[in-house]
Amino acid sequence: MKLKTRRSMQTQKLIVGEERDIVIVGGGICGLATALALHRKGIKSVVLERSETLRSTGAAIIMQPNGWRALDQLGVASKLRQTAVPILSGLHIAIESSELKDLPDVGKEELRCLKRADLIQSLADDLPADTIRFKCQVISSKLDPITSFPILQLRDGTLLKAQVVIGCDGVNSIISASILGLKSTKHFSTCVIRGFTNYEDGHEFGNKFVVVSGKDQVQLGRMPITNTLVYWFLTRKWSSRDGMISKHPELIKRSVTETMTDRHFPKEAVEMTSKSELDSLHVTEQLRYRPPLELLRRRFRKGTVTVAGDAMHAMGPFLAQGGSASLEDAVVLGRCLARNLRTKYSASSFGGIEMRALMVGNAFDEYVKERRKRAFRVSMETYLIGLMLDSSSVIVKFIAIALMRAVFRDPGGHTRYNCGRL
Ligand SMILES: Cc1cc2nc3c(=O)[nH]c(=O)nc-3n(C[C@H](O)[C@H](O)[C@H](O)COP(=O)(O)OP(=O)(O)OC[C@H]3O[C@@H](n4cnc5c(N)ncnc54)[C@H](O)[C@@H]3O)c2cc1C
């Protein structure tokens, strides 16, 4: 009872004391990076996160060169470089054809794998102390019919009025659905299992990223994080058993081992997953994505509301770009907002709140315009790879391969993007 009162007082403070603030819904990679981008530009914001603490589900994240450029702009890259070794080469092993191939582009630019907890913590550490509000779940949102400013309803019943809302609330975004009217995301039938393996005496995998492909489109990826810690992920078709095993780490481990043993994966790969840390294991049953054409057609700004990260462009993990693209969003949002809010009109008292809202709307239009093309391209490439892995139709696979060859001839092109200066 006491706790509840304290929580509603905290939210009450948000309504009364910070009505004019920018509210970011969701404290994942994108929400924290966006708050940090704004903070670096001297703009205050509040992040509402439904969890009780920082969330870092999914063990680790592959950070592509474009992601590192964004992290440099956010001012956290050098700290993160200390916790992750650079990946210098890549190898693809196809078990059925016994073919070994170097992965093109790996090692040409900065590629590292980060513990998700390290990334999230670094972003949070550089924010002012009162920025993140935990246990604040938004359950519905709408625009005020009179003022057109957003109103958020929190789980504890509080109505929160904000001047600006940025929805960074992930693949099932409430802000995307209720304010922007976007359709819910779709899903592939592939599932992914991820985890860490710790080699106390050091591993012998060097700085190499290895992908092993076996029968039935099963793939294992292995990427060192440090000299003792290795991240791995296994993709395979979803089966109805996954719902049950996902809650039991021992069963997850057994299922991974069986999947690989049945398909004659190398002994060292099976050994690696069987030695993984139980509390790092995670099954993502549904890989959600926004159909790429929606990114070209839909409106991603209404009044002073927009979305970023997976809430805008959820994509499968096949290119390992969702996180890096979310960091790019944050940099572009910070730049566009700062540029517009600093104009003489928004700074003057003339027009007051309404003028500021116009400037924010302008900033969001610039942001959406800049991000739409990039998000479409990277989502389309990811989608085509997803179709090749996911579809059981030979014709669909053929079309996906033909499109990939015609449009995405440069396999590392997506990593060369530069989101520019904050
Ligand atoms: C299996 C898998 C592997 C991946 N591997 C990679 C990779 O190697 N590299 C890469 O770059 N990307 C990868 N991705 C993609 C990457 O994880 C996402 O793109 C990234 O996490 C998106 O960040 P986000 O902040 O937009 O969303 P999220 O990380 O989902 O964060 C959303 C946050 O909002 C909170 N939230 C949600 N709803 C509400 C609400 N109503 N009220 C308040 N808070 C709310 C959630 O608790 C969460 O903290 C992978 C994804 C998957 C599924």
Tab-separated table of C-alpha atoms and ligand atoms in Angstrom:
chain	number	residue	atom	x	y	z
A	1	MET	CA	0.000	0.000	0.000
A	2	LYS	CA	2.782	2.340	1.019
A	3	LEU	CA	4.756	1.440	-2.108
A	4	LYS	CA	1.771	2.129	-4.336
A	5	THR	CA	1.305	5.591	-2.811
A	6	ARG	CA	4.949	6.412	-3.334
A	7	ARG	CA	4.772	5.310	-6.966
A	8	SER	CA	1.693	7.357	-7.759
A	9	MET	CA	3.329	10.367	-6.103
A	10	GLN	CA	6.294	9.915	-8.393
A	11	THR	CA	4.053	9.846	-11.455
A	12	GLN	CA	2.026	12.739	-10.081
A	13	LYS	CA	5.274	14.693	-10.008
A	14	LEU	CA	5.702	13.921	-13.685
A	15	ILE	CA	2.311	15.436	-14.491
A	16	VAL	CA	2.541	18.547	-12.444
A	17	GLY	CA	6.222	19.342	-12.477
A	18	GLU	CA	7.362	18.186	-15.913
A	19	GLU	CA	4.404	18.767	-18.140
A	20	ARG	CA	6.544	20.385	-20.783
A	21	ASP	CA	9.103	17.642	-20.961
A	22	ILE	CA	9.915	15.299	-23.765
A	23	VAL	CA	8.760	11.811	-22.821
A	24	ILE	CA	10.472	8.770	-24.292
A	25	VAL	CA	8.458	5.563	-23.915
A	26	GLY	CA	10.746	2.536	-23.504
A	27	GLY	CA	14.190	2.304	-21.926
A	28	GLY	CA	15.803	-0.196	-24.290
A	29	ILE	CA	18.743	0.536	-26.600
A	30	CYS	CA	16.836	3.104	-28.631
A	31	GLY	CA	15.079	4.896	-25.760
A	32	LEU	CA	18.280	5.290	-23.730
A	33	ALA	CA	20.326	6.299	-26.787
A	34	THR	CA	17.695	8.889	-27.730
A	35	ALA	CA	17.666	10.322	-24.200
A	36	LEU	CA	21.466	10.459	-24.320
A	37	ALA	CA	21.506	12.150	-27.747
A	38	LEU	CA	19.110	14.804	-26.400
A	39	HIS	CA	21.115	15.187	-23.198
A	40	ARG	CA	24.323	15.755	-25.196
A	41	LYS	CA	22.455	18.552	-26.978
A	42	GLY	CA	21.284	20.076	-23.694
A	43	ILE	CA	17.673	18.880	-24.073
A	44	LYS	CA	16.032	17.283	-21.055
A	45	SER	CA	13.832	14.205	-21.383
A	46	VAL	CA	12.218	11.525	-19.249
A	47	VAL	CA	12.316	7.821	-20.126
A	48	LEU	CA	9.387	5.662	-19.014
A	49	GLU	CA	10.387	2.008	-18.717
A	50	ARG	CA	7.937	-0.712	-17.723
A	51	SER	CA	10.586	-2.998	-16.160
A	52	GLU	CA	11.857	-2.619	-12.631
A	53	THR	CA	15.505	-2.322	-13.722
A	54	LEU	CA	17.511	-1.943	-16.923
A	55	ARG	CA	16.638	-4.776	-19.324
A	56	SER	CA	19.298	-6.657	-21.286
A	57	THR	CA	17.508	-9.763	-22.558
A	58	GLY	CA	19.293	-11.716	-25.304
A	59	ALA	CA	22.875	-12.045	-23.997
A	60	ALA	CA	24.805	-10.009	-26.563
A	61	ILE	CA	24.513	-7.846	-29.636
A	62	ILE	CA	26.683	-7.668	-32.733
A	63	MET	CA	27.610	-4.042	-33.257
A	64	GLN	CA	28.208	-3.207	-36.906
A	65	PRO	CA	30.560	-0.442	-38.146
A	66	ASN	CA	27.596	1.926	-38.662
A	67	GLY	CA	26.543	1.258	-35.060
A	68	TRP	CA	30.037	2.172	-33.841
A	69	ARG	CA	29.839	5.453	-35.747
A	70	ALA	CA	26.602	6.235	-33.916
A	71	LEU	CA	28.082	5.184	-30.548
A	72	ASP	CA	31.031	7.516	-31.227
A	73	GLN	CA	28.586	10.381	-31.716
A	74	LEU	CA	26.803	9.467	-28.489
A	75	GLY	CA	30.135	9.581	-26.653
A	76	VAL	CA	30.093	6.013	-25.284
A	77	ALA	CA	32.095	4.103	-27.907
A	78	SER	CA	35.542	4.368	-26.305
A	79	LYS	CA	34.273	2.973	-23.000
A	80	LEU	CA	32.577	0.074	-24.789
A	81	ARG	CA	35.677	-0.698	-26.865
A	82	GLN	CA	37.386	-1.661	-23.606
A	83	THR	CA	34.869	-4.463	-22.987
A	84	ALA	CA	34.837	-6.136	-26.412
A	85	VAL	CA	37.570	-7.450	-28.712
A	86	PRO	CA	37.516	-6.464	-32.403
A	87	ILE	CA	36.410	-9.135	-34.868
A	88	LEU	CA	39.025	-9.369	-37.595
A	89	SER	CA	37.824	-12.146	-39.885
A	90	GLY	CA	34.830	-14.345	-40.640
A	91	LEU	CA	34.285	-17.875	-41.891
A	92	HIS	CA	31.225	-19.714	-43.192
A	93	ILE	CA	31.168	-23.506	-42.913
A	94	ALA	CA	28.491	-25.386	-44.860
A	95	ILE	CA	28.260	-28.877	-43.359
A	96	GLU	CA	26.321	-30.552	-46.168
A	97	SER	CA	28.645	-29.426	-48.964
A	98	SER	CA	31.769	-29.379	-46.744
A	99	GLU	CA	32.419	-25.890	-48.102
A	100	LEU	CA	34.467	-23.278	-46.249
A	101	LYS	CA	34.205	-19.639	-47.313
A	102	ASP	CA	35.557	-16.403	-45.885
A	103	LEU	CA	32.798	-13.978	-44.909
A	104	PRO	CA	33.256	-10.943	-47.130
A	105	ASP	CA	33.848	-7.572	-45.492
A	106	VAL	CA	34.317	-8.912	-41.944
A	107	GLY	CA	37.384	-7.231	-40.497
A	108	LYS	CA	37.512	-4.366	-42.987
A	109	GLU	CA	35.805	-2.004	-40.557
A	110	GLU	CA	35.097	-2.038	-36.836
A	111	LEU	CA	32.956	-4.996	-35.814
A	112	ARG	CA	32.582	-6.130	-32.205
A	113	CYS	CA	30.124	-8.041	-30.095
A	114	LEU	CA	28.880	-6.366	-26.923
A	115	LYS	CA	27.229	-7.796	-23.856
A	116	ARG	CA	23.763	-6.226	-23.990
A	117	ALA	CA	24.078	-5.344	-20.310
A	118	ASP	CA	27.293	-3.373	-21.013
A	119	LEU	CA	25.690	-1.411	-23.837
A	120	ILE	CA	22.535	-0.570	-21.897
A	121	GLN	CA	24.515	0.323	-18.759
A	122	SER	CA	26.911	2.627	-20.651
A	123	LEU	CA	24.028	4.530	-22.216
A	124	ALA	CA	22.245	4.815	-18.853
A	125	ASP	CA	25.400	5.816	-16.938
A	126	ASP	CA	25.796	9.009	-18.951
A	127	LEU	CA	22.229	10.204	-18.341
A	128	PRO	CA	21.301	12.617	-15.549
A	129	ALA	CA	20.234	10.721	-12.423
A	130	ASP	CA	16.478	11.304	-12.640
A	131	THR	CA	16.017	10.548	-16.351
A	132	ILE	CA	14.819	6.923	-16.247
A	133	ARG	CA	11.569	6.146	-14.440
A	134	PHE	CA	11.189	2.410	-13.892
A	135	LYS	CA	7.901	0.551	-13.364
A	136	CYS	CA	6.141	3.044	-15.615
A	137	GLN	CA	4.244	1.060	-18.215
A	138	VAL	CA	2.202	2.976	-20.755
A	139	ILE	CA	-0.986	1.046	-21.418
A	140	SER	CA	-2.683	3.464	-23.805
A	141	SER	CA	-2.026	6.749	-25.540
A	142	LYS	CA	-3.935	9.316	-27.562
A	143	LEU	CA	-3.803	12.938	-28.663
A	144	ASP	CA	-5.762	15.449	-26.600
A	145	PRO	CA	-8.737	16.432	-28.812
A	146	ILE	CA	-8.390	20.097	-27.774
A	147	THR	CA	-4.646	20.750	-27.522
A	148	SER	CA	-3.439	17.894	-29.810
A	149	PHE	CA	-0.725	17.133	-27.263
A	150	PRO	CA	-0.192	13.473	-26.345
A	151	ILE	CA	-1.734	11.915	-23.250
A	152	LEU	CA	-0.336	8.673	-21.891
A	153	GLN	CA	-2.143	6.381	-19.505
A	154	LEU	CA	0.125	4.457	-17.163
A	155	ARG	CA	-0.610	1.064	-15.627
A	156	ASP	CA	-1.221	2.599	-12.191
A	157	GLY	CA	-4.061	4.625	-13.690
A	158	THR	CA	-2.259	7.959	-13.933
A	159	LEU	CA	-2.793	10.141	-16.979
A	160	LEU	CA	0.407	11.800	-18.068
A	161	LYS	CA	0.340	14.868	-20.296
A	162	ALA	CA	3.430	15.423	-22.376
A	163	GLN	CA	4.378	18.002	-24.955
A	164	VAL	CA	6.421	15.567	-26.979
A	165	VAL	CA	6.425	11.756	-27.091
A	166	ILE	CA	9.003	9.538	-28.750
A	167	GLY	CA	7.885	5.906	-28.821
A	168	CYS	CA	10.888	3.604	-28.378
A	169	ASP	CA	8.723	0.814	-27.034
A	170	GLY	CA	9.864	-2.003	-29.280
A	171	VAL	CA	8.208	-4.438	-31.658
A	172	ASN	CA	4.776	-4.284	-30.012
A	173	SER	CA	4.782	-0.510	-29.699
A	174	ILE	CA	1.693	1.060	-28.172
A	175	ILE	CA	2.658	4.478	-29.511
A	176	SER	CA	2.926	3.170	-33.099
A	177	ALA	CA	-0.453	1.472	-32.867
A	178	SER	CA	-2.563	3.923	-30.911
A	179	ILE	CA	-1.290	7.325	-32.036
A	180	LEU	CA	0.247	6.662	-35.438
A	181	GLY	CA	-2.263	3.943	-36.380
A	182	LEU	CA	0.418	1.531	-37.612
A	183	LYS	CA	-0.480	-2.129	-38.052
A	184	SER	CA	1.050	-4.672	-35.704
A	185	THR	CA	4.313	-6.230	-36.824
A	186	LYS	CA	4.428	-9.629	-38.562
A	187	HIS	CA	6.666	-12.564	-37.736
A	188	PHE	CA	8.928	-15.107	-39.421
A	189	SER	CA	8.620	-18.780	-38.523
A	190	THR	CA	12.319	-18.977	-37.605
A	191	CYS	CA	13.266	-18.874	-33.935
A	192	VAL	CA	16.576	-17.906	-32.350
A	193	ILE	CA	18.312	-19.217	-29.253
A	194	ARG	CA	21.141	-17.133	-27.806
A	195	GLY	CA	23.627	-17.519	-24.989
A	196	PHE	CA	27.133	-17.034	-23.615
A	197	THR	CA	29.875	-19.551	-22.953
A	198	ASN	CA	32.616	-18.619	-20.531
A	199	TYR	CA	36.056	-20.212	-20.971
A	200	GLU	CA	37.835	-19.483	-17.711
A	201	ASP	CA	41.259	-20.350	-19.148
A	202	GLY	CA	40.612	-18.500	-22.375
A	203	HIS	CA	39.156	-19.767	-25.657
A	204	GLU	CA	41.009	-20.545	-28.849
A	205	PHE	CA	38.665	-18.872	-31.297
A	206	GLY	CA	40.829	-15.804	-31.842
A	207	ASN	CA	39.074	-12.765	-33.277
A	208	LYS	CA	37.011	-14.744	-35.727
A	209	PHE	CA	33.278	-14.747	-36.412
A	210	VAL	CA	32.163	-18.229	-37.520
A	211	VAL	CA	28.829	-19.265	-39.007
A	212	VAL	CA	28.022	-22.957	-39.452
A	213	SER	CA	25.072	-24.003	-41.630
A	214	GLY	CA	23.495	-27.430	-41.514
A	215	LYS	CA	20.468	-29.349	-42.764
A	216	ASP	CA	16.954	-27.827	-42.436
A	217	GLN	CA	18.340	-24.289	-42.470
A	218	VAL	CA	19.836	-24.602	-39.018
A	219	GLN	CA	22.606	-22.044	-38.466
A	220	LEU	CA	24.969	-21.473	-35.591
A	221	GLY	CA	26.883	-18.210	-35.177
A	222	ARG	CA	29.836	-17.802	-32.821
A	223	MET	CA	31.437	-14.495	-31.951
A	224	PRO	CA	34.000	-13.820	-29.198
A	225	ILE	CA	33.286	-10.878	-26.889
A	226	THR	CA	36.475	-11.085	-24.840
A	227	ASN	CA	39.330	-13.581	-24.641
A	228	THR	CA	37.261	-15.688	-22.242
A	229	LEU	CA	33.629	-14.971	-23.185
A	230	VAL	CA	31.909	-16.143	-26.375
A	231	TYR	CA	28.433	-15.239	-27.699
A	232	TRP	CA	26.571	-17.760	-29.814
A	233	PHE	CA	23.191	-17.919	-31.521
A	234	LEU	CA	21.331	-20.748	-33.175
A	235	THR	CA	18.554	-20.161	-35.727
A	236	ARG	CA	16.136	-22.887	-36.684
A	237	LYS	CA	12.482	-23.336	-37.590
A	238	TRP	CA	10.104	-22.646	-34.731
A	239	SER	CA	8.311	-25.695	-33.333
A	240	SER	CA	5.410	-25.860	-30.902
A	241	ARG	CA	7.809	-27.315	-28.281
A	242	ASP	CA	9.675	-23.986	-28.145
A	243	GLY	CA	6.916	-22.346	-26.091
A	244	MET	CA	7.508	-24.898	-23.369
A	245	ILE	CA	11.307	-25.159	-23.491
A	246	SER	CA	11.821	-21.384	-23.498
A	247	LYS	CA	10.976	-21.256	-19.785
A	248	HIS	CA	13.526	-23.892	-18.756
A	249	PRO	CA	17.222	-23.173	-19.424
A	250	GLU	CA	18.203	-26.843	-19.065
A	251	LEU	CA	15.679	-27.780	-21.758
A	252	ILE	CA	16.894	-24.964	-23.998
A	253	LYS	CA	20.429	-26.286	-23.692
A	254	ARG	CA	19.350	-29.846	-24.404
A	255	SER	CA	17.312	-28.779	-27.426
A	256	VAL	CA	20.287	-26.860	-28.900
A	257	THR	CA	22.600	-29.818	-28.362
A	258	GLU	CA	20.128	-32.233	-29.989
A	259	THR	CA	19.521	-29.914	-32.946
A	260	MET	CA	23.254	-29.730	-33.640
A	261	THR	CA	24.140	-33.351	-32.911
A	262	ASP	CA	21.381	-34.600	-35.247
A	263	ARG	CA	22.840	-32.464	-38.028
A	264	HIS	CA	26.472	-33.417	-37.466
A	265	PHE	CA	27.687	-29.999	-36.337
A	266	PRO	CA	31.401	-29.878	-35.343
A	267	LYS	CA	32.148	-31.330	-31.905
A	268	GLU	CA	33.621	-28.068	-30.600
A	269	ALA	CA	30.374	-26.239	-31.513
A	270	VAL	CA	28.240	-28.738	-29.597
A	271	GLU	CA	30.654	-28.557	-26.661
A	272	MET	CA	30.491	-24.763	-26.648
A	273	THR	CA	26.701	-24.595	-26.391
A	274	SER	CA	26.543	-27.414	-23.845
A	275	LYS	CA	28.910	-25.451	-21.572
A	276	SER	CA	26.926	-22.204	-21.844
A	277	GLU	CA	25.802	-20.208	-18.851
A	278	LEU	CA	22.253	-21.179	-17.970
A	279	ASP	CA	21.101	-17.700	-17.017
A	280	SER	CA	22.244	-16.292	-20.358
A	281	LEU	CA	20.058	-18.615	-22.444
A	282	HIS	CA	17.126	-17.038	-24.228
A	283	VAL	CA	14.685	-18.203	-26.894
A	284	THR	CA	13.064	-15.650	-29.200
A	285	GLU	CA	10.127	-17.556	-30.553
A	286	GLN	CA	8.836	-14.920	-32.899
A	287	LEU	CA	11.166	-12.783	-34.950
A	288	ARG	CA	8.968	-9.792	-35.614
A	289	TYR	CA	9.316	-7.374	-38.507
A	290	ARG	CA	7.525	-4.466	-40.111
A	291	PRO	CA	6.925	-5.186	-43.811
A	292	PRO	CA	9.467	-2.978	-45.625
A	293	LEU	CA	6.875	-1.355	-47.914
A	294	GLU	CA	5.094	0.022	-44.826
A	295	LEU	CA	8.243	1.989	-44.120
A	296	LEU	CA	7.788	3.803	-47.399
A	297	ARG	CA	4.046	4.328	-47.118
A	298	ARG	CA	3.200	5.069	-43.497
A	299	ARG	CA	3.284	8.282	-41.494
A	300	PHE	CA	5.706	8.107	-38.593
A	301	ARG	CA	4.850	11.508	-37.123
A	302	LYS	CA	1.603	12.875	-35.799
A	303	GLY	CA	1.655	16.235	-34.054
A	304	THR	CA	4.516	16.061	-31.574
A	305	VAL	CA	4.691	12.266	-31.535
A	306	THR	CA	7.078	10.010	-33.416
A	307	VAL	CA	8.640	6.560	-33.046
A	308	ALA	CA	12.160	5.146	-33.285
A	309	GLY	CA	14.016	1.834	-33.112
A	310	ASP	CA	12.010	-1.377	-33.384
A	311	ALA	CA	8.803	0.602	-32.837
A	312	MET	CA	9.425	2.090	-36.279
A	313	HIS	CA	11.409	-0.525	-38.203
A	314	ALA	CA	11.363	-3.904	-36.442
A	315	MET	CA	13.359	-6.272	-38.634
A	316	GLY	CA	14.622	-9.826	-38.289
A	317	PRO	CA	18.139	-10.283	-36.867
A	318	PHE	CA	19.542	-11.775	-40.105
A	319	LEU	CA	21.806	-8.789	-40.834
A	320	ALA	CA	22.373	-7.939	-37.151
A	321	GLN	CA	21.346	-4.345	-37.861
A	322	GLY	CA	18.291	-3.615	-35.661
A	323	GLY	CA	20.332	-2.269	-32.750
A	324	SER	CA	22.753	-0.287	-34.898
A	325	ALA	CA	19.838	1.209	-36.857
A	326	SER	CA	18.191	2.191	-33.544
A	327	LEU	CA	21.365	4.031	-32.491
A	328	GLU	CA	21.367	5.845	-35.835
A	329	ASP	CA	17.744	6.911	-35.186
A	330	ALA	CA	18.805	8.365	-31.844
A	331	VAL	CA	21.616	10.431	-33.383
A	332	VAL	CA	19.391	11.783	-36.167
A	333	LEU	CA	16.553	12.570	-33.732
A	334	GLY	CA	18.936	14.445	-31.428
A	335	ARG	CA	20.380	16.427	-34.315
A	336	CYS	CA	16.989	17.348	-35.836
A	337	LEU	CA	15.403	18.328	-32.517
A	338	ALA	CA	18.365	20.430	-31.420
A	339	ARG	CA	18.562	22.206	-34.774
A	340	ASN	CA	14.864	23.118	-34.745
A	341	LEU	CA	14.509	23.968	-31.065
A	342	ARG	CA	17.402	26.398	-31.314
A	343	THR	CA	15.806	28.562	-33.984
A	344	LYS	CA	14.962	32.141	-33.018
A	345	TYR	CA	11.212	31.386	-33.286
A	346	SER	CA	11.144	28.522	-30.819
A	347	ALA	CA	13.420	30.349	-28.423
A	348	SER	CA	11.275	33.493	-28.374
A	349	SER	CA	8.179	33.786	-26.268
A	350	PHE	CA	6.201	34.648	-29.413
A	351	GLY	CA	3.764	31.832	-30.037
A	352	GLY	CA	4.885	30.009	-26.857
A	353	ILE	CA	3.985	26.336	-26.612
A	354	GLU	CA	2.295	26.284	-30.028
A	355	MET	CA	5.406	27.598	-31.784
A	356	ARG	CA	7.547	25.040	-29.973
A	357	ALA	CA	5.155	22.290	-31.079
A	358	LEU	CA	5.524	23.452	-34.680
A	359	MET	CA	9.294	23.306	-34.392
A	360	VAL	CA	9.152	19.821	-32.881
A	361	GLY	CA	6.826	18.714	-35.700
A	362	ASN	CA	9.300	20.152	-38.181
A	363	ALA	CA	12.176	18.319	-36.491
A	364	PHE	CA	10.277	15.034	-36.571
A	365	ASP	CA	9.458	15.474	-40.272
A	366	GLU	CA	13.143	15.982	-41.012
A	367	TYR	CA	13.994	12.933	-38.900
A	368	VAL	CA	11.405	10.701	-40.591
A	369	LYS	CA	12.482	11.875	-44.047
A	370	GLU	CA	16.112	11.048	-43.308
A	371	ARG	CA	15.427	7.692	-41.666
A	372	ARG	CA	12.708	6.370	-43.985
A	373	LYS	CA	15.016	5.529	-46.903
A	374	ARG	CA	17.744	4.036	-44.725
A	375	ALA	CA	15.277	1.972	-42.655
A	376	PHE	CA	13.555	0.752	-45.831
A	377	ARG	CA	16.808	-0.390	-47.436
A	378	VAL	CA	18.170	-2.228	-44.428
A	379	SER	CA	14.754	-3.737	-43.604
A	380	MET	CA	14.268	-4.890	-47.202
A	381	GLU	CA	17.662	-6.602	-47.276
A	382	THR	CA	16.927	-8.279	-43.931
A	383	TYR	CA	13.461	-9.300	-45.116
A	384	LEU	CA	14.811	-10.961	-48.267
A	385	ILE	CA	17.343	-12.959	-46.235
A	386	GLY	CA	14.502	-13.884	-43.882
A	387	LEU	CA	12.403	-15.106	-46.832
A	388	MET	CA	15.283	-17.234	-48.109
A	389	LEU	CA	15.607	-18.900	-44.707
A	390	ASP	CA	11.956	-18.977	-43.792
A	391	SER	CA	9.888	-19.746	-46.841
A	392	SER	CA	9.109	-23.298	-47.884
A	393	SER	CA	8.202	-22.167	-51.421
A	394	VAL	CA	10.954	-22.648	-54.023
A	395	ILE	CA	9.504	-19.810	-56.111
A	396	VAL	CA	9.572	-17.362	-53.181
A	397	LYS	CA	13.162	-18.358	-52.398
A	398	PHE	CA	14.118	-17.898	-56.063
A	399	ILE	CA	12.552	-14.420	-56.181
A	400	ALA	CA	14.264	-13.445	-52.915
A	401	ILE	CA	17.668	-14.582	-54.221
A	402	ALA	CA	17.140	-12.816	-57.558
A	403	LEU	CA	16.183	-9.565	-55.803
A	404	MET	CA	19.153	-9.833	-53.453
A	405	ARG	CA	21.503	-10.259	-56.415
A	406	ALA	CA	19.929	-7.375	-58.333
A	407	VAL	CA	19.539	-4.807	-55.548
A	408	PHE	CA	21.982	-5.730	-52.788
A	409	ARG	CA	25.070	-6.750	-54.732
A	410	ASP	CA	27.444	-5.330	-52.118
A	411	PRO	CA	27.093	-7.641	-49.072
A	412	GLY	CA	28.667	-5.139	-46.667
A	413	GLY	CA	26.932	-2.059	-48.104
A	414	HIS	CA	24.557	-1.769	-45.120
A	415	THR	CA	27.498	-1.379	-42.717
A	416	ARG	CA	29.053	1.555	-44.594
A	417	TYR	CA	26.199	3.940	-43.794
A	418	ASN	CA	27.107	6.968	-41.746
A	419	CYS	CA	24.343	8.680	-39.778
A	420	GLY	CA	26.439	11.833	-39.492
A	421	ARG	CA	27.248	14.100	-36.581
A	422	LEU	CA	25.030	14.524	-33.575
B	1	LIG	C1	17.194	-12.852	-31.702
B	1	LIG	C2	17.626	-11.431	-31.966
B	1	LIG	C3	18.958	-11.154	-32.194
B	1	LIG	C4	19.354	-9.838	-32.484
B	1	LIG	N1	20.657	-9.584	-32.724
B	1	LIG	C5	21.039	-8.325	-33.040
B	1	LIG	C6	22.404	-8.032	-33.289
B	1	LIG	O1	23.265	-8.902	-33.185
B	1	LIG	N2	22.733	-6.756	-33.624
B	1	LIG	C7	21.785	-5.764	-33.716
B	1	LIG	O2	22.129	-4.609	-34.011
B	1	LIG	N3	20.496	-6.010	-33.458
B	1	LIG	C8	20.093	-7.255	-33.119
B	1	LIG	N4	18.792	-7.507	-32.840
B	1	LIG	C9	17.817	-6.393	-32.898
B	1	LIG	C10	17.911	-5.521	-31.656
B	1	LIG	O3	17.840	-6.319	-30.498
B	1	LIG	C11	16.754	-4.522	-31.647
B	1	LIG	O4	16.673	-3.898	-32.894
B	1	LIG	C12	16.949	-3.479	-30.566
B	1	LIG	O5	16.945	-4.087	-29.306
B	1	LIG	C13	15.826	-2.448	-30.655
B	1	LIG	O6	15.896	-1.603	-29.546
B	1	LIG	P1	14.590	-0.816	-29.062
B	1	LIG	O7	15.041	0.013	-27.933
B	1	LIG	O8	13.939	-0.182	-30.231
B	1	LIG	O9	13.585	-1.952	-28.561
B	1	LIG	P2	13.699	-2.895	-27.297
B	1	LIG	O10	15.096	-3.346	-27.116
B	1	LIG	O11	12.647	-3.948	-27.466
B	1	LIG	O12	13.328	-1.970	-26.074
B	1	LIG	C14	12.014	-1.545	-25.846
B	1	LIG	C15	11.910	-1.146	-24.387
B	1	LIG	O13	10.637	-0.559	-24.169
B	1	LIG	C16	10.063	-1.102	-23.003
B	1	LIG	N5	8.614	-1.021	-23.210
B	1	LIG	C17	7.884	-1.697	-24.118
B	1	LIG	N6	6.597	-1.338	-24.044
B	1	LIG	C18	6.511	-0.407	-23.069
B	1	LIG	C19	5.437	0.342	-22.530
B	1	LIG	N7	4.197	0.194	-22.999
B	1	LIG	N8	5.689	1.213	-21.533
B	1	LIG	C20	6.963	1.373	-21.056
B	1	LIG	N9	8.020	0.678	-21.517
B	1	LIG	C21	7.791	-0.194	-22.525
B	1	LIG	C22	10.593	-2.515	-22.921
B	1	LIG	O14	10.559	-3.017	-21.594
B	1	LIG	C23	12.014	-2.322	-23.436
B	1	LIG	O15	12.907	-2.006	-22.406
B	1	LIG	C24	18.378	-8.800	-32.533
B	1	LIG	C25	17.043	-9.092	-32.271
B	1	LIG	C26	16.662	-10.394	-31.982
B	1	LIG	C27	15.213	-10.674	-31.712
